[in-house]
mmCIF file of C-alpha atoms in Angstrom:
data_model
loop_
_atom_site.group_PDB
_atom_site.id
_atom_site.type_symbol
_atom_site.label_atom_id
_atom_site.label_comp_id
_atom_site.label_asym_id
_atom_site.label_seq_id
_atom_site.Cartn_x
_atom_site.Cartn_y
_atom_site.Cartn_z
ATOM 1 C CA MET A 1 1.617 9.811 -14.395
ATOM 2 C CA ASN A 2 -0.295 8.212 -16.950
ATOM 3 C CA PHE A 3 2.767 5.930 -17.801
ATOM 4 C CA LEU A 4 2.844 5.022 -14.362
ATOM 5 C CA ARG A 5 -1.063 4.421 -13.982
ATOM 6 C CA ARG A 6 -1.066 2.197 -17.132
ATOM 7 C CA ARG A 7 1.910 0.037 -16.117
ATOM 8 C CA PHE A 8 1.973 -0.531 -12.332
ATOM 9 C CA SER A 9 -1.591 1.038 -11.134
ATOM 10 C CA SER A 10 -3.197 -1.439 -8.405
ATOM 11 C CA GLY A 11 -6.182 -0.992 -6.219
ATOM 12 C CA ASP A 12 -5.484 -4.479 -4.718
ATOM 13 C CA LEU A 13 -4.532 -4.739 -1.108
ATOM 14 C CA GLN A 14 -4.028 -8.367 0.111
ATOM 15 C CA GLY A 15 -5.896 -9.704 3.118
ATOM 16 C CA GLU A 16 -4.319 -9.178 6.455
ATOM 17 C CA LEU A 17 -4.957 -11.045 10.122
ATOM 18 C CA LYS A 18 -7.538 -10.014 12.347
ATOM 19 C CA ASP A 19 -7.048 -9.832 16.197
ATOM 20 C CA GLU A 20 -9.932 -10.740 18.338
ATOM 21 C CA ASN A 21 -10.841 -6.903 18.464
ATOM 22 C CA SER A 22 -11.047 -6.775 14.599
ATOM 23 C CA SER A 23 -14.170 -7.004 12.512
ATOM 24 C CA ILE A 24 -14.300 -10.258 10.560
ATOM 25 C CA LEU A 25 -15.654 -11.244 7.340
ATOM 26 C CA THR A 26 -15.650 -14.452 6.655
ATOM 27 C CA PHE A 27 -15.271 -15.572 2.577
ATOM 28 C CA LYS A 28 -12.828 -17.197 0.611
ATOM 29 C CA LYS A 29 -9.723 -15.326 -0.434
ATOM 30 C CA GLY A 30 -8.655 -15.134 -4.218
ATOM 31 C CA PRO A 31 -4.804 -14.264 -5.767
ATOM 32 C CA SER A 32 -3.563 -11.209 -5.489
ATOM 33 C CA PRO A 33 -1.533 -9.547 -8.752
ATOM 34 C CA SER A 34 1.978 -9.408 -7.583
ATOM 35 C CA ALA A 35 4.400 -6.981 -8.643
ATOM 36 C CA PRO A 36 7.484 -7.701 -10.950
ATOM 37 C CA ASN A 37 10.007 -10.124 -9.529
ATOM 38 C CA SER A 38 13.861 -9.079 -9.367
ATOM 39 C CA PRO A 39 16.612 -10.434 -6.988
ATOM 40 C CA SER A 40 16.172 -9.352 -3.272
ATOM 41 C CA LYS A 41 18.236 -6.475 -2.405
ATOM 42 C CA SER A 42 21.099 -7.211 0.463
ATOM 43 C CA MET A 43 19.546 -6.260 3.917
ATOM 44 C CA SER A 44 21.400 -5.299 6.957
ATOM 45 C CA GLY A 45 20.140 -4.437 10.529
ATOM 46 C CA ALA A 46 16.325 -4.651 11.977
ATOM 47 C CA GLY A 47 14.288 -3.653 8.573
ATOM 48 C CA ILE A 48 16.908 -0.933 7.570
ATOM 49 C CA PRO A 49 18.248 -1.199 3.940
ATOM 50 C CA ARG A 50 21.767 -1.139 2.993
ATOM 51 C CA ALA A 51 22.959 1.505 0.789
ATOM 52 C CA PRO A 52 23.706 0.638 -2.480
ATOM 53 C CA VAL A 53 27.556 0.922 -3.568
ATOM 54 C CA SER A 54 28.165 1.878 -6.947
ATOM 55 C CA ASN A 55 30.599 3.879 -8.682
ATOM 56 C CA ASN A 56 28.479 4.396 -11.935
ATOM 57 C CA LYS A 57 27.223 7.610 -12.724
ATOM 58 C CA PRO A 58 23.467 8.326 -11.285
ATOM 59 C CA ALA A 59 20.563 7.085 -13.444
ATOM 60 C CA TYR A 60 18.915 10.527 -13.160
ATOM 61 C CA ASN A 61 19.526 14.250 -13.754
ATOM 62 C CA LYS A 62 19.912 15.759 -10.443
ATOM 63 C CA ASP A 63 18.694 19.012 -11.367
ATOM 64 C CA ARG A 64 15.848 17.901 -13.810
ATOM 65 C CA CYS A 65 13.877 14.537 -11.976
ATOM 66 C CA LYS A 66 10.620 14.303 -10.305
ATOM 67 C CA THR A 67 10.934 11.993 -7.319
ATOM 68 C CA LEU A 68 8.778 8.676 -7.276
ATOM 69 C CA LEU A 69 8.558 7.498 -3.567
ATOM 70 C CA VAL A 70 7.683 3.455 -3.738
ATOM 71 C CA VAL A 71 6.385 1.728 -0.485
ATOM 72 C CA ASP A 72 7.416 -1.913 -1.102
ATOM 73 C CA ASP A 73 9.759 -4.493 0.396
ATOM 74 C CA HIS A 74 12.864 -5.077 -0.911
ATOM 75 C CA HIS A 75 12.819 -8.003 -2.681
ATOM 76 C CA THR A 76 11.492 -6.074 -5.842
ATOM 77 C CA ASP A 77 13.871 -3.497 -7.012
ATOM 78 C CA TRP A 78 11.456 -0.830 -8.811
ATOM 79 C CA SER A 79 14.320 1.385 -9.618
ATOM 80 C CA LYS A 80 15.201 -0.887 -12.522
ATOM 81 C CA TYR A 81 11.770 -0.704 -14.146
ATOM 82 C CA PHE A 82 11.828 3.572 -14.369
ATOM 83 C CA ARG A 83 15.517 3.578 -15.145
ATOM 84 C CA GLY A 84 15.836 5.755 -18.654
ATOM 85 C CA ARG A 85 12.241 6.708 -18.384
ATOM 86 C CA LYS A 86 11.166 10.378 -19.018
ATOM 87 C CA ILE A 87 8.258 12.247 -17.841
ATOM 88 C CA PHE A 88 6.852 15.824 -18.738
ATOM 89 C CA GLY A 89 8.952 15.773 -21.693
ATOM 90 C CA ASP A 90 12.509 15.417 -20.507
ATOM 91 C CA TRP A 91 12.652 15.271 -16.887
ATOM 92 C CA ASP A 92 13.943 11.818 -15.320
ATOM 93 C CA ILE A 93 12.348 9.649 -12.672
ATOM 94 C CA ARG A 94 14.413 9.031 -9.334
ATOM 95 C CA VAL A 95 13.404 6.558 -7.575
ATOM 96 C CA GLU A 96 13.082 5.947 -3.530
ATOM 97 C CA GLN A 97 12.029 2.594 -2.077
ATOM 98 C CA ALA A 98 11.213 1.685 1.439
ATOM 99 C CA GLU A 99 9.074 -0.289 3.722
ATOM 100 C CA PHE A 100 6.057 1.530 5.576
ATOM 101 C CA SER A 101 8.416 0.985 8.904
ATOM 102 C CA GLU A 102 11.438 2.452 7.369
ATOM 103 C CA LEU A 103 9.554 5.994 6.906
ATOM 104 C CA ASN A 104 8.450 8.902 8.698
ATOM 105 C CA LEU A 105 7.126 12.058 7.666
ATOM 106 C CA ALA A 106 5.591 15.326 8.404
ATOM 107 C CA SER A 107 3.252 17.397 6.148
ATOM 108 C CA TYR A 108 2.530 21.035 5.960
ATOM 109 C CA THR A 109 -0.185 23.033 4.820
ATOM 110 C CA ASP A 110 2.344 25.172 2.777
ATOM 111 C CA THR A 111 5.353 23.231 2.192
ATOM 112 C CA GLY A 112 3.931 19.957 1.416
ATOM 113 C CA THR A 113 5.360 16.402 2.982
ATOM 114 C CA MET A 114 8.718 15.846 4.063
ATOM 115 C CA VAL A 115 9.957 12.057 4.217
ATOM 116 C CA ASP A 116 12.687 10.516 6.097
ATOM 117 C CA ILE A 117 14.275 7.042 5.124
ATOM 118 C CA GLN A 118 16.464 5.269 7.630
ATOM 119 C CA ILE A 119 19.421 3.549 5.867
ATOM 120 C CA LEU A 120 22.436 1.909 6.959
ATOM 121 C CA ARG A 121 25.699 3.546 5.718
ATOM 122 C CA ASN A 122 29.281 1.715 6.225
ATOM 123 C CA GLY A 123 27.653 0.162 9.724
ATOM 124 C CA THR A 124 26.238 3.654 10.888
ATOM 125 C CA LYS A 125 22.335 4.326 10.715
ATOM 126 C CA VAL A 126 21.591 7.557 8.542
ATOM 127 C CA VAL A 127 18.488 9.439 7.797
ATOM 128 C CA ARG A 128 18.261 10.743 4.283
ATOM 129 C CA SER A 129 15.382 13.267 3.955
ATOM 130 C CA PHE A 130 13.538 14.376 0.608
ATOM 131 C CA LYS A 131 9.979 15.492 -0.810
ATOM 132 C CA PRO A 132 8.219 13.072 -2.687
ATOM 133 C CA ASP A 133 6.638 14.397 -5.916
ATOM 134 C CA PHE A 134 4.165 11.304 -6.769
ATOM 135 C CA LEU A 135 3.742 7.796 -4.679
ATOM 136 C CA LEU A 136 3.429 3.992 -5.460
ATOM 137 C CA ILE A 137 2.315 1.921 -2.787
ATOM 138 C CA ARG A 138 2.437 -1.646 -3.115
ATOM 139 C CA GLN A 139 2.549 -2.723 0.789
ATOM 140 C CA ASN A 140 -0.120 -3.547 2.880
ATOM 141 C CA VAL A 141 -1.555 -0.643 5.226
ATOM 142 C CA ARG A 142 -2.043 -3.105 7.791
ATOM 143 C CA ASP A 143 -0.807 -6.448 9.169
ATOM 144 C CA ALA A 144 -1.099 -8.821 12.117
ATOM 145 C CA THR A 145 1.074 -6.263 14.189
ATOM 146 C CA GLU A 146 1.167 -2.884 12.845
ATOM 147 C CA ASP A 147 -1.102 -0.367 11.473
ATOM 148 C CA TRP A 148 0.459 2.408 8.960
ATOM 149 C CA LYS A 149 -2.483 4.217 8.571
ATOM 150 C CA ASN A 150 -1.301 7.423 10.147
ATOM 151 C CA LEU A 151 1.347 7.520 7.359
ATOM 152 C CA LEU A 152 -1.257 6.873 4.645
ATOM 153 C CA ILE A 153 -3.163 9.997 6.030
ATOM 154 C CA GLY A 154 -0.046 11.822 6.089
ATOM 155 C CA PHE A 155 0.620 11.673 2.557
ATOM 156 C CA GLN A 156 -3.339 12.318 2.038
ATOM 157 C CA TYR A 157 -2.575 15.455 3.998
ATOM 158 C CA GLY A 158 0.533 16.782 2.232
ATOM 159 C CA GLY A 159 -1.742 16.268 -1.317
ATOM 160 C CA ILE A 160 0.708 13.719 -2.696
ATOM 161 C CA PRO A 161 -0.417 12.325 -6.039
ATOM 162 C CA SER A 162 0.028 8.496 -5.965
ATOM 163 C CA VAL A 163 -0.140 5.809 -8.761
ATOM 164 C CA ASN A 164 -2.910 4.135 -6.806
ATOM 165 C CA SER A 165 -5.014 6.420 -5.120
ATOM 166 C CA LEU A 166 -4.797 7.179 -1.577
ATOM 167 C CA HIS A 167 -8.588 7.096 -1.278
ATOM 168 C CA SER A 168 -8.808 3.397 -2.646
ATOM 169 C CA ILE A 169 -6.167 1.925 -0.331
ATOM 170 C CA TYR A 170 -7.946 3.640 2.617
ATOM 171 C CA ASN A 171 -11.020 2.604 1.704
ATOM 172 C CA PHE A 172 -9.644 -0.959 1.179
ATOM 173 C CA GLN A 173 -8.216 -1.432 4.669
ATOM 174 C CA ASP A 174 -11.135 -2.986 5.645
ATOM 175 C CA ARG A 175 -12.809 -5.926 3.331
ATOM 176 C CA PRO A 176 -16.495 -5.778 5.104
ATOM 177 C CA TRP A 177 -16.659 -2.226 4.414
ATOM 178 C CA VAL A 178 -15.575 -3.099 0.709
ATOM 179 C CA PHE A 179 -18.437 -5.888 0.679
ATOM 180 C CA SER A 180 -20.873 -3.465 2.277
ATOM 181 C CA GLN A 181 -20.620 -1.008 -1.022
ATOM 182 C CA LEU A 182 -21.160 -4.237 -3.451
ATOM 183 C CA ILE A 183 -24.051 -5.259 -1.347
ATOM 184 C CA LYS A 184 -25.662 -1.833 -1.859
ATOM 185 C CA ILE A 185 -24.750 -2.225 -6.163
ATOM 186 C CA GLN A 186 -26.678 -5.668 -6.015
ATOM 187 C CA LYS A 187 -29.403 -4.172 -4.203
ATOM 188 C CA LYS A 188 -29.806 -1.832 -6.971
ATOM 189 C CA LEU A 189 -28.838 -4.204 -9.888
ATOM 190 C CA GLY A 190 -30.507 -7.561 -8.769
ATOM 191 C CA ARG A 191 -29.041 -10.823 -7.823
ATOM 192 C CA ASP A 192 -29.090 -11.806 -10.957
ATOM 193 C CA ASN A 193 -27.609 -9.150 -12.726
ATOM 194 C CA PHE A 194 -24.666 -8.826 -9.871
ATOM 195 C CA PRO A 195 -24.040 -11.946 -8.052
ATOM 196 C CA LEU A 196 -22.461 -12.194 -4.737
ATOM 197 C CA ILE A 197 -20.959 -15.045 -2.379
ATOM 198 C CA GLU A 198 -22.926 -14.987 0.084
ATOM 199 C CA GLN A 199 -21.179 -14.042 3.831
ATOM 200 C CA ALA A 200 -21.516 -13.410 7.272
ATOM 201 C CA TYR A 201 -20.114 -10.409 9.069
ATOM 202 C CA TYR A 202 -19.264 -10.666 12.878
ATOM 203 C CA PRO A 203 -18.068 -7.859 14.867
ATOM 204 C CA ASN A 204 -15.738 -10.265 16.803
ATOM 205 C CA HIS A 205 -14.759 -13.750 16.894
ATOM 206 C CA LYS A 206 -16.718 -14.213 19.925
ATOM 207 C CA GLU A 207 -19.880 -13.508 18.433
ATOM 208 C CA MET A 208 -18.796 -15.540 15.360
ATOM 209 C CA THR A 209 -18.334 -18.724 17.832
ATOM 210 C CA TYR A 210 -21.320 -18.241 20.114
ATOM 211 C CA ASN A 211 -23.572 -17.723 16.729
ATOM 212 C CA GLN A 212 -22.056 -20.773 14.955
ATOM 213 C CA LEU A 213 -22.873 -22.958 18.171
ATOM 214 C CA LEU A 214 -26.545 -21.716 18.482
ATOM 215 C CA THR A 215 -27.027 -22.697 15.023
ATOM 216 C CA SER A 216 -25.646 -26.111 15.574
ATOM 217 C CA VAL A 217 -27.708 -26.756 18.706
ATOM 218 C CA CYS A 218 -30.734 -25.187 17.108
ATOM 219 C CA PRO A 219 -30.566 -25.455 13.488
ATOM 220 C CA ASP A 220 -34.403 -24.122 12.813
ATOM 221 C CA LEU A 221 -33.273 -20.755 14.270
#
């Protein structure tokens, strides 16, 4: 885990689009660290990865391996970055990679978390099930149309260790929530010691539009 944290730790979550019922925090978005680049995987079907076809010997010892679940899109092949790596002395790393949309899970207090991944094999949908030993999450928990917080909670419920902590990912879902913590630090340390870009928070776009209109009509308010 220490090797993975040093090389691939990531607490960043990219910004997400907001609908009219979402909280809005107006600010400039900075660049986000990107994952290592690699050729895209072939895709088939609606968001379902095609099972790789290979006659080579498996890259891990099936009887002595730990399973890493990487939640990311298929533009980066994470398995190649862990091929040949060892943990706990002589344990291989088996990499399973999928997007949130391809995952399903069930977590139990006594037996842990079982994860299902849908793949396409010879033109047929196949569900592969396994128990991950640890996680690496590189995909946003939310986007413009989907919210995968329920899966994040399932991982936390099952107590699966994560390279980038699930606690930080959960807290970083809402940028206004994160910035509120920065405001607390600024009040403690002072503006000179902890400067922040001045921002404004509105619970929805209607309030934002109304306040901007009011300011333009009555600038002294």
